[in-house]
């Protein structure tokens, strides 16, 4: 796959096939992702892979915590306020997802079921969680995690796999720490669901949107 094709074709996958991802393939994806740039080649990331019984336990507990209305206390604060233009994009995405799933706005139960399903990582067969040591300067290390995360997602797409970067993967960090034996010295940054996309699912094929160049770029000549 050409690099440009991978960049333009990668998308968030929200429905996966019930098919495992070979361990050797995940190892290969991570090994190649390690060539991502980082500040001074510090490579601060640490990666936890969840699969099999441990992931099934995580999904069960994560979903239950959501349905119980348990308050989250993420290691990294989640954004609470967005500028209007960012909020509009966020709402448009939500509308596209629910529309593809044929969930009417007024069907509160169906919406709740969808959100609960999201806390199971859309039942993906694997997940990667990126963590950082708590002694690290967070701002720079977070940039490095973003770089390796994008590299991982592109490499996965190149192999026919799908990913979805999900805040819900770290919404209840105490669950992830318990299930995946992550020490308290590590800060959970973000996780990504990994699996084989269900190409027949409308939620994996709705039209995506991006802003125009002029919205983001200012030339100084």
Short mmCIF file of C-alpha atoms in Angstrom, two decimals:
data_model
loop_
_atom_site.label_atom_id
_atom_site.label_comp_id
_atom_site.label_asym_id
_atom_site.label_seq_id
_atom_site.Cartn_x
_atom_site.Cartn_y
_atom_site.Cartn_z
CA UNK A 1 0.00 0.00 0.00
CA UNK A 2 1.33 3.45 -0.90
CA UNK A 3 1.85 5.80 2.04
CA UNK A 4 -0.58 8.38 0.67
CA UNK A 5 -3.23 5.69 0.23
CA UNK A 6 -2.75 4.59 3.83
CA UNK A 7 -3.02 8.13 5.19
CA UNK A 8 -6.17 8.93 3.22
CA UNK A 9 -7.77 5.51 3.59
CA UNK A 10 -7.29 4.88 7.30
CA UNK A 11 -10.42 5.42 9.35
CA UNK A 12 -11.75 4.61 12.80
CA UNK A 13 -13.32 1.15 12.84
CA UNK A 14 -16.37 0.64 15.04
CA UNK A 15 -17.34 -2.92 14.16
CA UNK A 16 -14.93 -5.84 13.97
CA UNK A 17 -15.10 -9.39 12.71
CA UNK A 18 -14.97 -12.18 15.34
CA UNK A 19 -11.48 -13.14 14.24
CA UNK A 20 -8.32 -13.04 16.32
CA UNK A 21 -5.23 -11.07 15.33
CA UNK A 22 -2.11 -13.27 15.34
CA UNK A 23 0.32 -12.37 18.12
CA UNK A 24 3.25 -12.33 15.71
CA UNK A 25 1.46 -9.78 13.53
CA UNK A 26 0.88 -7.47 16.51
CA UNK A 27 4.54 -7.83 17.50
CA UNK A 28 5.59 -6.93 13.97
CA UNK A 29 3.36 -3.84 13.93
CA UNK A 30 4.77 -2.62 17.23
CA UNK A 31 8.36 -3.39 16.24
CA UNK A 32 8.00 -1.26 13.11
CA UNK A 33 6.14 1.47 15.05
CA UNK A 34 9.17 1.81 17.34
CA UNK A 35 10.89 3.64 14.48
CA UNK A 36 8.59 6.60 15.12
CA UNK A 37 10.41 9.83 15.98
CA UNK A 38 10.59 10.99 19.58
CA UNK A 39 12.16 13.93 21.40
CA UNK A 40 15.92 13.29 21.40
CA UNK A 41 15.21 9.64 20.58
CA UNK A 42 14.05 9.15 24.18
CA UNK A 43 11.33 6.70 23.11
CA UNK A 44 9.35 7.24 26.34
CA UNK A 45 6.38 5.05 25.47
CA UNK A 46 5.54 1.73 27.07
CA UNK A 47 2.93 -0.46 25.39
CA UNK A 48 0.56 -3.00 26.92
CA UNK A 49 -1.25 -5.43 24.62
CA UNK A 50 -4.56 -6.88 25.79
CA UNK A 51 -6.09 -9.96 24.16
CA UNK A 52 -7.83 -13.22 24.97
CA UNK A 53 -9.20 -13.76 28.48
CA UNK A 54 -7.61 -10.64 29.96
CA UNK A 55 -9.22 -8.41 27.35
CA UNK A 56 -12.58 -10.14 27.81
CA UNK A 57 -12.37 -9.41 31.54
CA UNK A 58 -11.44 -5.79 30.87
CA UNK A 59 -14.37 -5.33 28.49
CA UNK A 60 -16.80 -6.81 31.01
CA UNK A 61 -15.60 -4.64 33.90
CA UNK A 62 -15.24 -1.51 31.78
CA UNK A 63 -18.80 -1.80 30.46
CA UNK A 64 -20.19 -2.54 33.93
CA UNK A 65 -18.49 0.56 35.38
CA UNK A 66 -20.09 2.69 32.68
CA UNK A 67 -23.56 1.23 33.15
CA UNK A 68 -23.28 1.69 36.90
CA UNK A 69 -22.56 5.37 36.32
CA UNK A 70 -19.17 5.14 37.98
CA UNK A 71 -17.19 8.40 37.97
CA UNK A 72 -14.00 8.28 35.95
CA UNK A 73 -10.66 9.63 37.09
CA UNK A 74 -8.37 9.42 34.08
CA UNK A 75 -4.62 9.76 34.51
CA UNK A 76 -4.69 12.61 31.99
CA UNK A 77 -7.55 15.14 32.24
CA UNK A 78 -10.14 14.82 29.49
CA UNK A 79 -11.15 18.02 27.64
CA UNK A 80 -14.31 19.54 29.02
CA UNK A 81 -14.61 22.70 26.91
CA UNK A 82 -14.13 23.05 23.16
CA UNK A 83 -14.21 26.14 20.92
CA UNK A 84 -17.39 26.26 18.87
CA UNK A 85 -15.85 25.08 15.60
CA UNK A 86 -14.27 22.05 17.29
CA UNK A 87 -17.50 21.23 19.10
CA UNK A 88 -19.37 21.37 15.79
CA UNK A 89 -17.04 18.81 14.21
CA UNK A 90 -17.44 16.56 17.24
CA UNK A 91 -21.24 16.73 17.03
CA UNK A 92 -21.20 16.04 13.29
CA UNK A 93 -19.16 12.90 13.83
CA UNK A 94 -21.57 11.67 16.49
CA UNK A 95 -24.46 12.29 14.12
CA UNK A 96 -22.71 10.34 11.35
CA UNK A 97 -22.01 7.38 13.63
CA UNK A 98 -25.54 7.18 15.01
CA UNK A 99 -26.98 7.67 11.53
CA UNK A 100 -24.91 4.80 10.16
CA UNK A 101 -26.18 2.64 13.01
CA UNK A 102 -29.78 3.73 12.27
CA UNK A 103 -30.20 5.00 15.84
CA UNK A 104 -32.75 7.84 16.02
CA UNK A 105 -31.86 10.80 18.19
CA UNK A 106 -34.90 10.21 20.38
CA UNK A 107 -34.10 6.53 21.05
CA UNK A 108 -32.27 6.97 24.33
CA UNK A 109 -32.01 3.24 25.06
CA UNK A 110 -30.38 2.49 21.72
CA UNK A 111 -27.94 5.35 22.28
CA UNK A 112 -27.10 4.00 25.73
CA UNK A 113 -26.57 0.52 24.28
CA UNK A 114 -24.20 1.98 21.70
CA UNK A 115 -22.16 3.80 24.33
CA UNK A 116 -22.01 0.65 26.45
CA UNK A 117 -20.76 -1.26 23.39
CA UNK A 118 -18.09 1.39 22.94
CA UNK A 119 -16.83 0.58 26.45
CA UNK A 120 -16.23 -2.97 25.18
CA UNK A 121 -14.00 -1.44 22.47
CA UNK A 122 -16.64 -2.43 19.92
CA UNK A 123 -15.72 -6.00 20.84
CA UNK A 124 -12.34 -5.77 19.10
CA UNK A 125 -10.18 -8.89 19.57
CA UNK A 126 -7.14 -6.92 20.71
CA UNK A 127 -6.15 -3.61 22.24
CA UNK A 128 -2.95 -1.66 22.75
CA UNK A 129 -2.57 0.80 25.62
CA UNK A 130 0.17 3.41 25.56
CA UNK A 131 1.60 4.40 28.92
CA UNK A 132 4.25 6.77 30.22
CA UNK A 133 6.35 6.77 33.34
CA UNK A 134 4.98 9.33 35.79
CA UNK A 135 8.43 10.90 36.20
CA UNK A 136 8.42 12.13 32.59
CA UNK A 137 7.55 15.69 31.54
CA UNK A 138 4.07 15.00 30.28
CA UNK A 139 3.74 17.58 27.49
CA UNK A 140 6.72 16.41 25.44
CA UNK A 141 6.14 12.72 26.10
CA UNK A 142 2.52 13.07 24.97
CA UNK A 143 3.71 14.34 21.59
CA UNK A 144 5.85 11.23 21.27
CA UNK A 145 2.90 8.96 22.10
CA UNK A 146 0.86 10.69 19.42
CA UNK A 147 3.58 9.99 16.88
CA UNK A 148 3.87 6.28 17.61
CA UNK A 149 0.10 5.89 17.86
CA UNK A 150 -0.42 7.30 14.36
CA UNK A 151 2.40 5.15 13.00
CA UNK A 152 0.85 2.05 14.57
CA UNK A 153 -2.59 2.81 13.14
CA UNK A 154 -1.20 3.35 9.64
CA UNK A 155 0.84 0.16 9.75
CA UNK A 156 -2.22 -1.76 10.94
CA UNK A 157 -4.28 -0.34 8.09
CA UNK A 158 -1.56 -1.38 5.65
CA UNK A 159 -2.01 -4.99 6.83
CA UNK A 160 -5.78 -4.87 6.40
CA UNK A 161 -6.46 -4.35 10.09
CA UNK A 162 -8.59 -1.64 11.64
CA UNK A 163 -8.07 0.51 14.70
CA UNK A 164 -10.10 2.92 16.78
CA UNK A 165 -8.40 5.24 19.24
CA UNK A 166 -10.71 5.30 22.25
CA UNK A 167 -10.73 7.43 25.38
CA UNK A 168 -12.97 4.81 26.98
CA UNK A 169 -9.99 2.45 27.04
CA UNK A 170 -8.46 4.54 29.83
CA UNK A 171 -11.62 6.03 31.32
CA UNK A 172 -11.34 3.77 34.37
CA UNK A 173 -7.56 3.37 34.77
CA UNK A 174 -7.93 1.30 37.95
CA UNK A 175 -9.61 -1.44 35.90
CA UNK A 176 -6.83 -1.50 33.31
CA UNK A 177 -4.20 -1.54 36.06
CA UNK A 178 -5.86 -4.48 37.78
CA UNK A 179 -6.54 -6.57 34.68
CA UNK A 180 -3.32 -5.87 32.79
CA UNK A 181 -0.99 -5.57 35.81
CA UNK A 182 0.03 -2.00 35.04
CA UNK A 183 1.97 -0.50 37.98
CA UNK A 184 0.89 2.73 39.67
CA UNK A 185 4.13 4.34 38.50
CA UNK A 186 2.79 4.40 34.94
CA UNK A 187 0.37 6.96 33.52
CA UNK A 188 -2.23 5.56 31.11
CA UNK A 189 -2.38 7.85 28.07
CA UNK A 190 -4.67 6.24 25.50
CA UNK A 191 -5.63 2.91 24.03
CA UNK A 192 -6.63 1.71 20.59
CA UNK A 193 -8.90 -1.17 19.61
CA UNK A 194 -7.36 -3.49 17.02
CA UNK A 195 -8.95 -6.09 14.78
CA UNK A 196 -10.23 -7.05 11.36
CA UNK A 197 -12.81 -4.55 10.06
CA UNK A 198 -16.30 -5.68 9.21
CA UNK A 199 -16.36 -4.12 5.75
CA UNK A 200 -20.10 -4.74 5.40
CA UNK A 201 -20.98 -2.64 8.44
CA UNK A 202 -22.38 0.81 7.53
CA UNK A 203 -20.69 2.30 10.60
CA UNK A 204 -17.36 1.53 8.93
CA UNK A 205 -18.22 3.19 5.63
CA UNK A 206 -20.06 6.46 6.25
CA UNK A 207 -18.63 9.52 4.55
CA UNK A 208 -15.87 11.16 6.57
CA UNK A 209 -15.12 14.87 6.64
CA UNK A 210 -12.05 16.98 7.20
CA UNK A 211 -11.60 20.74 7.29
CA UNK A 212 -10.23 22.70 4.37
CA UNK A 213 -6.59 23.71 4.17
CA UNK A 214 -7.47 27.36 4.67
CA UNK A 215 -9.03 26.61 8.06
CA UNK A 216 -5.75 25.52 9.56
CA UNK A 217 -2.89 27.10 7.64
CA UNK A 218 -1.65 30.68 7.65
CA UNK A 219 1.16 31.53 5.27
CA UNK A 220 3.82 34.06 6.26
CA UNK A 221 5.88 35.02 3.23
#
